[in-house]
mmCIF file with all atom_site columns, C-alpha atoms in Angstrom:
data_model
loop_
_atom_site.group_PDB
_atom_site.id
_atom_site.type_symbol
_atom_site.label_atom_id
_atom_site.label_alt_id
_atom_site.label_comp_id
_atom_site.label_asym_id
_atom_site.label_entity_id
_atom_site.label_seq_id
_atom_site.pdbx_PDB_ins_code
_atom_site.Cartn_x
_atom_site.Cartn_y
_atom_site.Cartn_z
_atom_site.occupancy
_atom_site.B_iso_or_equiv
_atom_site.pdbx_formal_charge
_atom_site.auth_seq_id
_atom_site.auth_comp_id
_atom_site.auth_asym_id
_atom_site.auth_atom_id
_atom_site.pdbx_PDB_model_num
ATOM 1   C CA . UNK A 1 1   ? 62.869  24.380 -36.643 1.00 88.00 ? 1   UNK A CA 1
ATOM 2   C CA . UNK A 1 2   ? 66.350  23.640 -37.992 1.00 93.00 ? 2   UNK A CA 1
ATOM 3   C CA . UNK A 1 3   ? 69.136  25.611 -36.352 1.00 96.00 ? 3   UNK A CA 1
ATOM 4   C CA . UNK A 1 4   ? 72.863  26.095 -36.950 1.00 98.00 ? 4   UNK A CA 1
ATOM 5   C CA . UNK A 1 5   ? 75.252  27.857 -34.569 1.00 98.00 ? 5   UNK A CA 1
ATOM 6   C CA . UNK A 1 6   ? 78.834  28.577 -35.521 1.00 98.00 ? 6   UNK A CA 1
ATOM 7   C CA . UNK A 1 7   ? 81.701  29.523 -33.250 1.00 98.00 ? 7   UNK A CA 1
ATOM 8   C CA . UNK A 1 8   ? 83.779  31.511 -32.911 1.00 98.00 ? 8   UNK A CA 1
ATOM 9   C CA . UNK A 1 9   ? 82.308  34.452 -34.840 1.00 97.00 ? 9   UNK A CA 1
ATOM 10  C CA . UNK A 1 10  ? 85.802  35.607 -35.733 1.00 98.00 ? 10  UNK A CA 1
ATOM 11  C CA . UNK A 1 11  ? 89.223  34.014 -35.505 1.00 98.00 ? 11  UNK A CA 1
ATOM 12  C CA . UNK A 1 12  ? 92.653  35.481 -36.071 1.00 98.00 ? 12  UNK A CA 1
ATOM 13  C CA . UNK A 1 13  ? 95.544  33.074 -36.611 1.00 98.00 ? 13  UNK A CA 1
ATOM 14  C CA . UNK A 1 14  ? 99.196  33.383 -37.396 1.00 97.00 ? 14  UNK A CA 1
ATOM 15  C CA . UNK A 1 15  ? 100.372 31.597 -40.510 1.00 97.00 ? 15  UNK A CA 1
ATOM 16  C CA . UNK A 1 16  ? 101.008 27.959 -39.578 1.00 96.00 ? 16  UNK A CA 1
ATOM 17  C CA . UNK A 1 17  ? 98.896  28.102 -36.415 1.00 97.00 ? 17  UNK A CA 1
ATOM 18  C CA . UNK A 1 18  ? 96.336  25.275 -36.664 1.00 98.00 ? 18  UNK A CA 1
ATOM 19  C CA . UNK A 1 19  ? 92.832  25.608 -35.249 1.00 98.00 ? 19  UNK A CA 1
ATOM 20  C CA . UNK A 1 20  ? 89.244  24.376 -35.526 1.00 98.00 ? 20  UNK A CA 1
ATOM 21  C CA . UNK A 1 21  ? 85.912  25.991 -36.324 1.00 98.00 ? 21  UNK A CA 1
ATOM 22  C CA . UNK A 1 22  ? 82.754  24.622 -34.753 1.00 98.00 ? 22  UNK A CA 1
ATOM 23  C CA . UNK A 1 23  ? 79.268  24.129 -36.171 1.00 98.00 ? 23  UNK A CA 1
ATOM 24  C CA . UNK A 1 24  ? 76.527  22.914 -33.833 1.00 98.00 ? 24  UNK A CA 1
ATOM 25  C CA . UNK A 1 25  ? 73.213  21.940 -35.377 1.00 97.00 ? 25  UNK A CA 1
ATOM 26  C CA . UNK A 1 26  ? 69.707  20.701 -34.717 1.00 95.00 ? 26  UNK A CA 1
ATOM 27  C CA . UNK A 1 27  ? 67.806  19.379 -37.694 1.00 92.00 ? 27  UNK A CA 1
ATOM 28  C CA . UNK A 1 28  ? 64.895  17.086 -38.367 1.00 86.00 ? 28  UNK A CA 1
ATOM 29  C CA . UNK A 1 29  ? 66.665  14.095 -39.879 1.00 90.00 ? 29  UNK A CA 1
ATOM 30  C CA . UNK A 1 30  ? 69.964  15.256 -41.291 1.00 93.00 ? 30  UNK A CA 1
ATOM 31  C CA . UNK A 1 31  ? 70.353  14.604 -44.984 1.00 94.00 ? 31  UNK A CA 1
ATOM 32  C CA . UNK A 1 32  ? 73.652  16.454 -45.285 1.00 95.00 ? 32  UNK A CA 1
ATOM 33  C CA . UNK A 1 33  ? 75.892  19.029 -43.637 1.00 97.00 ? 33  UNK A CA 1
ATOM 34  C CA . UNK A 1 34  ? 77.703  21.449 -45.920 1.00 98.00 ? 34  UNK A CA 1
ATOM 35  C CA . UNK A 1 35  ? 80.739  23.662 -45.500 1.00 98.00 ? 35  UNK A CA 1
ATOM 36  C CA . UNK A 1 36  ? 81.161  26.665 -47.755 1.00 98.00 ? 36  UNK A CA 1
ATOM 37  C CA . UNK A 1 37  ? 83.839  29.316 -48.042 1.00 98.00 ? 37  UNK A CA 1
ATOM 38  C CA . UNK A 1 38  ? 82.861  32.896 -48.820 1.00 98.00 ? 38  UNK A CA 1
ATOM 39  C CA . UNK A 1 39  ? 85.224  35.654 -49.905 1.00 97.00 ? 39  UNK A CA 1
ATOM 40  C CA . UNK A 1 40  ? 84.198  39.333 -49.731 1.00 95.00 ? 40  UNK A CA 1
ATOM 41  C CA . UNK A 1 41  ? 81.857  40.297 -52.564 1.00 93.00 ? 41  UNK A CA 1
ATOM 42  C CA . UNK A 1 42  ? 81.447  36.703 -53.726 1.00 96.00 ? 42  UNK A CA 1
ATOM 43  C CA . UNK A 1 43  ? 78.944  33.934 -53.227 1.00 97.00 ? 43  UNK A CA 1
ATOM 44  C CA . UNK A 1 44  ? 79.467  30.865 -51.033 1.00 98.00 ? 44  UNK A CA 1
ATOM 45  C CA . UNK A 1 45  ? 81.871  28.388 -52.604 1.00 98.00 ? 45  UNK A CA 1
ATOM 46  C CA . UNK A 1 46  ? 81.227  24.710 -51.880 1.00 97.00 ? 46  UNK A CA 1
ATOM 47  C CA . UNK A 1 47  ? 83.900  22.877 -49.867 1.00 98.00 ? 47  UNK A CA 1
ATOM 48  C CA . UNK A 1 48  ? 82.496  19.660 -48.358 1.00 95.00 ? 48  UNK A CA 1
ATOM 49  C CA . UNK A 1 49  ? 79.380  17.604 -47.767 1.00 97.00 ? 49  UNK A CA 1
ATOM 50  C CA . UNK A 1 50  ? 79.139  15.207 -44.821 1.00 97.00 ? 50  UNK A CA 1
ATOM 51  C CA . UNK A 1 51  ? 76.274  12.752 -44.559 1.00 95.00 ? 51  UNK A CA 1
ATOM 52  C CA . UNK A 1 52  ? 76.734  10.605 -41.461 1.00 95.00 ? 52  UNK A CA 1
ATOM 53  C CA . UNK A 1 53  ? 78.355  10.744 -38.024 1.00 95.00 ? 53  UNK A CA 1
ATOM 54  C CA . UNK A 1 54  ? 81.977  9.690  -38.125 1.00 96.00 ? 54  UNK A CA 1
ATOM 55  C CA . UNK A 1 55  ? 82.485  10.811 -41.697 1.00 97.00 ? 55  UNK A CA 1
ATOM 56  C CA . UNK A 1 56  ? 85.557  12.921 -42.547 1.00 98.00 ? 56  UNK A CA 1
ATOM 57  C CA . UNK A 1 57  ? 86.513  14.813 -45.704 1.00 97.00 ? 57  UNK A CA 1
ATOM 58  C CA . UNK A 1 58  ? 89.815  16.491 -46.528 1.00 97.00 ? 58  UNK A CA 1
ATOM 59  C CA . UNK A 1 59  ? 90.938  19.091 -49.028 1.00 95.00 ? 59  UNK A CA 1
ATOM 60  C CA . UNK A 1 60  ? 94.421  20.588 -48.861 1.00 95.00 ? 60  UNK A CA 1
ATOM 61  C CA . UNK A 1 61  ? 94.768  22.166 -45.396 1.00 97.00 ? 61  UNK A CA 1
ATOM 62  C CA . UNK A 1 62  ? 91.102  21.643 -44.482 1.00 98.00 ? 62  UNK A CA 1
ATOM 63  C CA . UNK A 1 63  ? 89.459  18.648 -42.842 1.00 98.00 ? 63  UNK A CA 1
ATOM 64  C CA . UNK A 1 64  ? 85.775  18.436 -41.955 1.00 98.00 ? 64  UNK A CA 1
ATOM 65  C CA . UNK A 1 65  ? 84.366  15.988 -39.423 1.00 98.00 ? 65  UNK A CA 1
ATOM 66  C CA . UNK A 1 66  ? 80.825  15.200 -38.301 1.00 98.00 ? 66  UNK A CA 1
ATOM 67  C CA . UNK A 1 67  ? 79.155  13.937 -35.135 1.00 96.00 ? 67  UNK A CA 1
ATOM 68  C CA . UNK A 1 68  ? 75.444  13.664 -34.358 1.00 93.00 ? 68  UNK A CA 1
ATOM 69  C CA . UNK A 1 69  ? 75.362  17.183 -32.937 1.00 95.00 ? 69  UNK A CA 1
ATOM 70  C CA . UNK A 1 70  ? 78.220  19.122 -34.466 1.00 97.00 ? 70  UNK A CA 1
ATOM 71  C CA . UNK A 1 71  ? 80.788  19.437 -37.186 1.00 98.00 ? 71  UNK A CA 1
ATOM 72  C CA . UNK A 1 72  ? 84.332  20.736 -37.046 1.00 98.00 ? 72  UNK A CA 1
ATOM 73  C CA . UNK A 1 73  ? 86.393  22.320 -39.762 1.00 98.00 ? 73  UNK A CA 1
ATOM 74  C CA . UNK A 1 74  ? 90.054  21.779 -38.889 1.00 98.00 ? 74  UNK A CA 1
ATOM 75  C CA . UNK A 1 75  ? 92.589  24.062 -40.536 1.00 98.00 ? 75  UNK A CA 1
ATOM 76  C CA . UNK A 1 76  ? 96.142  22.750 -40.462 1.00 98.00 ? 76  UNK A CA 1
ATOM 77  C CA . UNK A 1 77  ? 99.067  25.151 -40.956 1.00 97.00 ? 77  UNK A CA 1
ATOM 78  C CA . UNK A 1 78  ? 96.873  27.877 -42.483 1.00 97.00 ? 78  UNK A CA 1
ATOM 79  C CA . UNK A 1 79  ? 98.145  30.395 -45.004 1.00 97.00 ? 79  UNK A CA 1
ATOM 80  C CA . UNK A 1 80  ? 96.966  33.989 -45.601 1.00 97.00 ? 80  UNK A CA 1
ATOM 81  C CA . UNK A 1 81  ? 94.985  32.790 -48.645 1.00 97.00 ? 81  UNK A CA 1
ATOM 82  C CA . UNK A 1 82  ? 92.797  30.736 -46.290 1.00 98.00 ? 82  UNK A CA 1
ATOM 83  C CA . UNK A 1 83  ? 91.378  34.002 -44.923 1.00 98.00 ? 83  UNK A CA 1
ATOM 84  C CA . UNK A 1 84  ? 87.634  34.022 -45.629 1.00 98.00 ? 84  UNK A CA 1
ATOM 85  C CA . UNK A 1 85  ? 84.275  33.494 -43.959 1.00 98.00 ? 85  UNK A CA 1
ATOM 86  C CA . UNK A 1 86  ? 83.463  29.820 -43.472 1.00 98.00 ? 86  UNK A CA 1
ATOM 87  C CA . UNK A 1 87  ? 79.779  28.912 -43.529 1.00 98.00 ? 87  UNK A CA 1
ATOM 88  C CA . UNK A 1 88  ? 78.101  25.778 -42.247 1.00 98.00 ? 88  UNK A CA 1
ATOM 89  C CA . UNK A 1 89  ? 74.651  24.705 -43.478 1.00 98.00 ? 89  UNK A CA 1
ATOM 90  C CA . UNK A 1 90  ? 72.342  21.733 -42.960 1.00 97.00 ? 90  UNK A CA 1
ATOM 91  C CA . UNK A 1 91  ? 69.896  20.053 -45.308 1.00 95.00 ? 91  UNK A CA 1
ATOM 92  C CA . UNK A 1 92  ? 67.009  18.207 -43.639 1.00 93.00 ? 92  UNK A CA 1
ATOM 93  C CA . UNK A 1 93  ? 65.708  14.860 -44.731 1.00 89.00 ? 93  UNK A CA 1
ATOM 94  C CA . UNK A 1 94  ? 62.918  15.324 -47.234 1.00 82.00 ? 94  UNK A CA 1
ATOM 95  C CA . UNK A 1 95  ? 63.677  18.986 -47.801 1.00 84.00 ? 95  UNK A CA 1
ATOM 96  C CA . UNK A 1 96  ? 65.736  21.092 -50.161 1.00 88.00 ? 96  UNK A CA 1
ATOM 97  C CA . UNK A 1 97  ? 66.335  24.296 -48.252 1.00 94.00 ? 97  UNK A CA 1
ATOM 98  C CA . UNK A 1 98  ? 69.672  24.886 -46.601 1.00 96.00 ? 98  UNK A CA 1
ATOM 99  C CA . UNK A 1 99  ? 69.722  26.395 -43.114 1.00 97.00 ? 99  UNK A CA 1
ATOM 100 C CA . UNK A 1 100 ? 72.905  28.405 -42.604 1.00 98.00 ? 100 UNK A CA 1
ATOM 101 C CA . UNK A 1 101 ? 74.858  29.548 -39.591 1.00 98.00 ? 101 UNK A CA 1
ATOM 102 C CA . UNK A 1 102 ? 76.173  33.108 -39.416 1.00 97.00 ? 102 UNK A CA 1
ATOM 103 C CA . UNK A 1 103 ? 79.682  31.976 -40.262 1.00 98.00 ? 103 UNK A CA 1
ATOM 104 C CA . UNK A 1 104 ? 83.193  32.247 -38.821 1.00 98.00 ? 104 UNK A CA 1
ATOM 105 C CA . UNK A 1 105 ? 85.331  35.039 -40.209 1.00 98.00 ? 105 UNK A CA 1
ATOM 106 C CA . UNK A 1 106 ? 88.894  33.728 -40.383 1.00 98.00 ? 106 UNK A CA 1
ATOM 107 C CA . UNK A 1 107 ? 91.935  35.938 -40.833 1.00 98.00 ? 107 UNK A CA 1
ATOM 108 C CA . UNK A 1 108 ? 95.373  34.391 -41.219 1.00 98.00 ? 108 UNK A CA 1
ATOM 109 C CA . UNK A 1 109 ? 98.284  36.753 -40.783 1.00 97.00 ? 109 UNK A CA 1
ATOM 110 C CA . UNK A 1 110 ? 101.943 36.449 -41.774 1.00 93.00 ? 110 UNK A CA 1
ATOM 111 C CA . UNK B 2 1   ? 81.504  25.380 -67.494 1.00 68.00 ? 1   UNK B CA 1
ATOM 112 C CA . UNK B 2 2   ? 79.899  28.666 -66.535 1.00 83.00 ? 2   UNK B CA 1
ATOM 113 C CA . UNK B 2 3   ? 78.773  29.029 -62.956 1.00 95.00 ? 3   UNK B CA 1
ATOM 114 C CA . UNK B 2 4   ? 75.608  30.614 -61.606 1.00 98.00 ? 4   UNK B CA 1
ATOM 115 C CA . UNK B 2 5   ? 75.400  34.189 -62.813 1.00 98.00 ? 5   UNK B CA 1
ATOM 116 C CA . UNK B 2 6   ? 73.362  36.971 -61.269 1.00 98.00 ? 6   UNK B CA 1
ATOM 117 C CA . UNK B 2 7   ? 72.497  40.399 -62.576 1.00 97.00 ? 7   UNK B CA 1
ATOM 118 C CA . UNK B 2 8   ? 72.834  43.159 -61.535 1.00 98.00 ? 8   UNK B CA 1
ATOM 119 C CA . UNK B 2 9   ? 75.653  42.850 -59.031 1.00 97.00 ? 9   UNK B CA 1
ATOM 120 C CA . UNK B 2 10  ? 74.393  45.913 -57.192 1.00 98.00 ? 10  UNK B CA 1
ATOM 121 C CA . UNK B 2 11  ? 71.122  47.855 -57.299 1.00 98.00 ? 11  UNK B CA 1
ATOM 122 C CA . UNK B 2 12  ? 70.262  51.058 -55.473 1.00 98.00 ? 12  UNK B CA 1
ATOM 123 C CA . UNK B 2 13  ? 66.602  52.105 -55.523 1.00 98.00 ? 13  UNK B CA 1
ATOM 124 C CA . UNK B 2 14  ? 64.238  54.366 -53.637 1.00 97.00 ? 14  UNK B CA 1
ATOM 125 C CA . UNK B 2 15  ? 61.572  53.038 -51.319 1.00 97.00 ? 15  UNK B CA 1
ATOM 126 C CA . UNK B 2 16  ? 58.422  52.312 -53.306 1.00 97.00 ? 16  UNK B CA 1
ATOM 127 C CA . UNK B 2 17  ? 60.213  51.523 -56.552 1.00 98.00 ? 17  UNK B CA 1
ATOM 128 C CA . UNK B 2 18  ? 60.334  48.165 -58.295 1.00 98.00 ? 18  UNK B CA 1
ATOM 129 C CA . UNK B 2 19  ? 63.446  46.072 -58.823 1.00 98.00 ? 19  UNK B CA 1
ATOM 130 C CA . UNK B 2 20  ? 63.944  42.843 -60.764 1.00 98.00 ? 20  UNK B CA 1
ATOM 131 C CA . UNK B 2 21  ? 66.863  40.529 -60.072 1.00 98.00 ? 21  UNK B CA 1
ATOM 132 C CA . UNK B 2 22  ? 67.917  37.877 -62.533 1.00 98.00 ? 22  UNK B CA 1
ATOM 133 C CA . UNK B 2 23  ? 69.618  34.518 -62.081 1.00 98.00 ? 23  UNK B CA 1
ATOM 134 C CA . UNK B 2 24  ? 71.027  32.219 -64.737 1.00 97.00 ? 24  UNK B CA 1
ATOM 135 C CA . UNK B 2 25  ? 71.687  28.781 -63.222 1.00 97.00 ? 25  UNK B CA 1
ATOM 136 C CA . UNK B 2 26  ? 74.325  26.321 -64.331 1.00 96.00 ? 26  UNK B CA 1
ATOM 137 C CA . UNK B 2 27  ? 73.179  24.760 -67.593 1.00 94.00 ? 27  UNK B CA 1
ATOM 138 C CA . UNK B 2 28  ? 71.196  21.578 -67.056 1.00 93.00 ? 28  UNK B CA 1
ATOM 139 C CA . UNK B 2 29  ? 70.438  22.216 -63.381 1.00 95.00 ? 29  UNK B CA 1
ATOM 140 C CA . UNK B 2 30  ? 66.758  21.572 -62.687 1.00 95.00 ? 30  UNK B CA 1
ATOM 141 C CA . UNK B 2 31  ? 66.817  22.976 -59.161 1.00 96.00 ? 31  UNK B CA 1
ATOM 142 C CA . UNK B 2 32  ? 67.059  26.710 -58.624 1.00 97.00 ? 32  UNK B CA 1
ATOM 143 C CA . UNK B 2 33  ? 66.995  28.447 -55.236 1.00 98.00 ? 33  UNK B CA 1
ATOM 144 C CA . UNK B 2 34  ? 66.813  32.014 -53.982 1.00 98.00 ? 34  UNK B CA 1
ATOM 145 C CA . UNK B 2 35  ? 68.334  33.018 -50.637 1.00 98.00 ? 35  UNK B CA 1
ATOM 146 C CA . UNK B 2 36  ? 68.823  36.354 -48.914 1.00 98.00 ? 36  UNK B CA 1
ATOM 147 C CA . UNK B 2 37  ? 71.247  37.723 -46.376 1.00 97.00 ? 37  UNK B CA 1
ATOM 148 C CA . UNK B 2 38  ? 70.274  40.877 -44.505 1.00 96.00 ? 38  UNK B CA 1
ATOM 149 C CA . UNK B 2 39  ? 72.870  42.849 -42.574 1.00 89.00 ? 39  UNK B CA 1
ATOM 150 C CA . UNK B 2 40  ? 74.374  40.908 -39.674 1.00 86.00 ? 40  UNK B CA 1
ATOM 151 C CA . UNK B 2 41  ? 72.144  37.882 -40.147 1.00 94.00 ? 41  UNK B CA 1
ATOM 152 C CA . UNK B 2 42  ? 72.587  34.448 -41.660 1.00 97.00 ? 42  UNK B CA 1
ATOM 153 C CA . UNK B 2 43  ? 71.731  33.525 -45.246 1.00 98.00 ? 43  UNK B CA 1
ATOM 154 C CA . UNK B 2 44  ? 68.049  32.542 -45.354 1.00 98.00 ? 44  UNK B CA 1
ATOM 155 C CA . UNK B 2 45  ? 66.056  30.510 -47.831 1.00 98.00 ? 45  UNK B CA 1
ATOM 156 C CA . UNK B 2 46  ? 63.407  32.245 -49.915 1.00 98.00 ? 46  UNK B CA 1
ATOM 157 C CA . UNK B 2 47  ? 62.171  29.691 -52.449 1.00 97.00 ? 47  UNK B CA 1
ATOM 158 C CA . UNK B 2 48  ? 62.942  26.666 -54.601 1.00 96.00 ? 48  UNK B CA 1
ATOM 159 C CA . UNK B 2 49  ? 62.073  25.887 -58.220 1.00 96.00 ? 49  UNK B CA 1
ATOM 160 C CA . UNK B 2 50  ? 62.186  22.504 -59.875 1.00 94.00 ? 50  UNK B CA 1
ATOM 161 C CA . UNK B 2 51  ? 62.348  23.390 -63.547 1.00 95.00 ? 51  UNK B CA 1
ATOM 162 C CA . UNK B 2 52  ? 59.590  25.993 -63.964 1.00 95.00 ? 52  UNK B CA 1
ATOM 163 C CA . UNK B 2 53  ? 57.505  24.898 -60.959 1.00 95.00 ? 53  UNK B CA 1
ATOM 164 C CA . UNK B 2 54  ? 57.669  26.435 -57.503 1.00 95.00 ? 54  UNK B CA 1
ATOM 165 C CA . UNK B 2 55  ? 58.453  23.565 -55.131 1.00 94.00 ? 55  UNK B CA 1
ATOM 166 C CA . UNK B 2 56  ? 58.717  25.509 -51.904 1.00 95.00 ? 56  UNK B CA 1
ATOM 167 C CA . UNK B 2 57  ? 58.122  29.219 -51.368 1.00 95.00 ? 57  UNK B CA 1
ATOM 168 C CA . UNK B 2 58  ? 57.858  29.089 -47.584 1.00 95.00 ? 58  UNK B CA 1
ATOM 169 C CA . UNK B 2 59  ? 60.660  31.607 -47.117 1.00 96.00 ? 59  UNK B CA 1
ATOM 170 C CA . UNK B 2 60  ? 59.162  34.419 -49.194 1.00 97.00 ? 60  UNK B CA 1
ATOM 171 C CA . UNK B 2 61  ? 58.648  37.345 -46.791 1.00 94.00 ? 61  UNK B CA 1
ATOM 172 C CA . UNK B 2 62  ? 55.372  38.688 -48.222 1.00 94.00 ? 62  UNK B CA 1
ATOM 173 C CA . UNK B 2 63  ? 53.429  39.224 -51.429 1.00 95.00 ? 63  UNK B CA 1
ATOM 174 C CA . UNK B 2 64  ? 55.663  42.083 -52.532 1.00 97.00 ? 64  UNK B CA 1
ATOM 175 C CA . UNK B 2 65  ? 58.083  39.416 -53.725 1.00 98.00 ? 65  UNK B CA 1
ATOM 176 C CA . UNK B 2 66  ? 57.371  37.542 -56.952 1.00 98.00 ? 66  UNK B CA 1
ATOM 177 C CA . UNK B 2 67  ? 59.628  34.889 -58.405 1.00 98.00 ? 67  UNK B CA 1
ATOM 178 C CA . UNK B 2 68  ? 59.349  33.301 -61.816 1.00 97.00 ? 68  UNK B CA 1
ATOM 179 C CA . UNK B 2 69  ? 61.360  30.817 -63.798 1.00 97.00 ? 69  UNK B CA 1
ATOM 180 C CA . UNK B 2 70  ? 60.722  31.031 -67.495 1.00 85.00 ? 70  UNK B CA 1
ATOM 181 C CA . UNK B 2 71  ? 60.795  27.684 -69.326 1.00 87.00 ? 71  UNK B CA 1
ATOM 182 C CA . UNK B 2 72  ? 62.841  26.148 -66.561 1.00 84.00 ? 72  UNK B CA 1
ATOM 183 C CA . UNK B 2 73  ? 65.900  28.215 -67.431 1.00 93.00 ? 73  UNK B CA 1
ATOM 184 C CA . UNK B 2 74  ? 66.672  31.622 -65.912 1.00 97.00 ? 74  UNK B CA 1
ATOM 185 C CA . UNK B 2 75  ? 64.749  33.036 -62.972 1.00 98.00 ? 75  UNK B CA 1
ATOM 186 C CA . UNK B 2 76  ? 63.706  36.520 -61.918 1.00 98.00 ? 76  UNK B CA 1
ATOM 187 C CA . UNK B 2 77  ? 62.860  37.852 -58.484 1.00 98.00 ? 77  UNK B CA 1
ATOM 188 C CA . UNK B 2 78  ? 60.807  41.033 -58.484 1.00 98.00 ? 78  UNK B CA 1
ATOM 189 C CA . UNK B 2 79  ? 60.267  43.224 -55.457 1.00 98.00 ? 79  UNK B CA 1
ATOM 190 C CA . UNK B 2 80  ? 57.342  45.623 -55.822 1.00 97.00 ? 80  UNK B CA 1
ATOM 191 C CA . UNK B 2 81  ? 57.129  48.020 -54.072 1.00 97.00 ? 81  UNK B CA 1
ATOM 192 C CA . UNK B 2 82  ? 60.491  47.864 -52.326 1.00 97.00 ? 82  UNK B CA 1
ATOM 193 C CA . UNK B 2 83  ? 60.736  48.687 -48.615 1.00 97.00 ? 83  UNK B CA 1
ATOM 194 C CA . UNK B 2 84  ? 63.783  49.639 -46.545 1.00 97.00 ? 84  UNK B CA 1
ATOM 195 C CA . UNK B 2 85  ? 63.886  46.221 -44.863 1.00 96.00 ? 85  UNK B CA 1
ATOM 196 C CA . UNK B 2 86  ? 64.313  44.528 -48.253 1.00 97.00 ? 86  UNK B CA 1
ATOM 197 C CA . UNK B 2 87  ? 67.932  45.704 -48.370 1.00 98.00 ? 87  UNK B CA 1
ATOM 198 C CA . UNK B 2 88  ? 70.447  42.872 -48.346 1.00 98.00 ? 88  UNK B CA 1
ATOM 199 C CA . UNK B 2 89  ? 72.285  40.475 -50.595 1.00 98.00 ? 89  UNK B CA 1
ATOM 200 C CA . UNK B 2 90  ? 70.172  38.142 -52.703 1.00 98.00 ? 90  UNK B CA 1
ATOM 201 C CA . UNK B 2 91  ? 71.830  34.891 -53.701 1.00 98.00 ? 91  UNK B CA 1
ATOM 202 C CA . UNK B 2 92  ? 70.760  32.404 -56.301 1.00 98.00 ? 92  UNK B CA 1
ATOM 203 C CA . UNK B 2 93  ? 71.897  28.789 -56.271 1.00 98.00 ? 93  UNK B CA 1
ATOM 204 C CA . UNK B 2 94  ? 71.340  25.798 -58.511 1.00 97.00 ? 94  UNK B CA 1
ATOM 205 C CA . UNK B 2 95  ? 71.802  22.050 -58.284 1.00 96.00 ? 95  UNK B CA 1
ATOM 206 C CA . UNK B 2 96  ? 71.344  19.064 -60.559 1.00 93.00 ? 96  UNK B CA 1
ATOM 207 C CA . UNK B 2 97  ? 68.210  16.977 -60.138 1.00 86.00 ? 97  UNK B CA 1
ATOM 208 C CA . UNK B 2 98  ? 69.952  14.091 -58.402 1.00 81.00 ? 98  UNK B CA 1
ATOM 209 C CA . UNK B 2 99  ? 72.550  15.880 -56.262 1.00 81.00 ? 99  UNK B CA 1
ATOM 210 C CA . UNK B 2 100 ? 72.324  17.847 -53.022 1.00 89.00 ? 100 UNK B CA 1
ATOM 211 C CA . UNK B 2 101 ? 75.188  20.287 -53.572 1.00 95.00 ? 101 UNK B CA 1
ATOM 212 C CA . UNK B 2 102 ? 73.930  23.809 -54.245 1.00 97.00 ? 102 UNK B CA 1
ATOM 213 C CA . UNK B 2 103 ? 76.223  26.091 -56.239 1.00 97.00 ? 103 UNK B CA 1
ATOM 214 C CA . UNK B 2 104 ? 75.877  29.770 -55.532 1.00 98.00 ? 104 UNK B CA 1
ATOM 215 C CA . UNK B 2 105 ? 76.151  32.896 -57.612 1.00 98.00 ? 105 UNK B CA 1
ATOM 216 C CA . UNK B 2 106 ? 77.987  36.013 -56.494 1.00 98.00 ? 106 UNK B CA 1
ATOM 217 C CA . UNK B 2 107 ? 74.753  37.650 -55.360 1.00 98.00 ? 107 UNK B CA 1
ATOM 218 C CA . UNK B 2 108 ? 72.958  40.925 -55.990 1.00 98.00 ? 108 UNK B CA 1
ATOM 219 C CA . UNK B 2 109 ? 73.396  43.588 -53.355 1.00 98.00 ? 109 UNK B CA 1
ATOM 220 C CA . UNK B 2 110 ? 70.114  45.508 -53.046 1.00 98.00 ? 110 UNK B CA 1
ATOM 221 C CA . UNK B 2 111 ? 70.076  48.855 -51.293 1.00 98.00 ? 111 UNK B CA 1
ATOM 222 C CA . UNK B 2 112 ? 66.673  50.474 -50.702 1.00 98.00 ? 112 UNK B CA 1
ATOM 223 C CA . UNK B 2 113 ? 66.946  54.122 -49.671 1.00 97.00 ? 113 UNK B CA 1
#
């Protein structure tokens, strides 16, 4: 059975204090690993897809990386508007259902 | 371009009643998915439509849940009769036929009292 574990569950940063979120996964033939951002009362908002080990994607202050067992979401010099829950999900080869982790709740303070 | 829209945003019902949730996917998206998040747990897959056909309904909890997708456009998820453990947030997502990215709606928060 596919499994996704995210850590930490919650993270509090000062503005400008860089950090990384972790997503460990087991999946039968990874087709893609997805990062989403979720704000309170809203649905998950797509950020990145990674398909193979060694791949990296960047968007503003966020960079996602992928190995064969885990993915990291690096946040460089975060701002308060980066506060949200970040979700990791995997898509298995030959399947269409995403398996999600429980997310990391990030709060960035001034 | 309009995103995935879900209605209602919040529903409060009594145990034993029936509730119908609606999802309008992004126009032109053949794939439509239902997911659910119960309190404190991760988002979990319920089922997947390709156009009007059910492709995978392995995540449906039991036969009190019925999903339909009329003419390959909008979808409904009916819970009848509702139980307390059905409370949670129900998300709908859609994707184009040839892409893996699933775009989510804002969800329907269901409270069964």
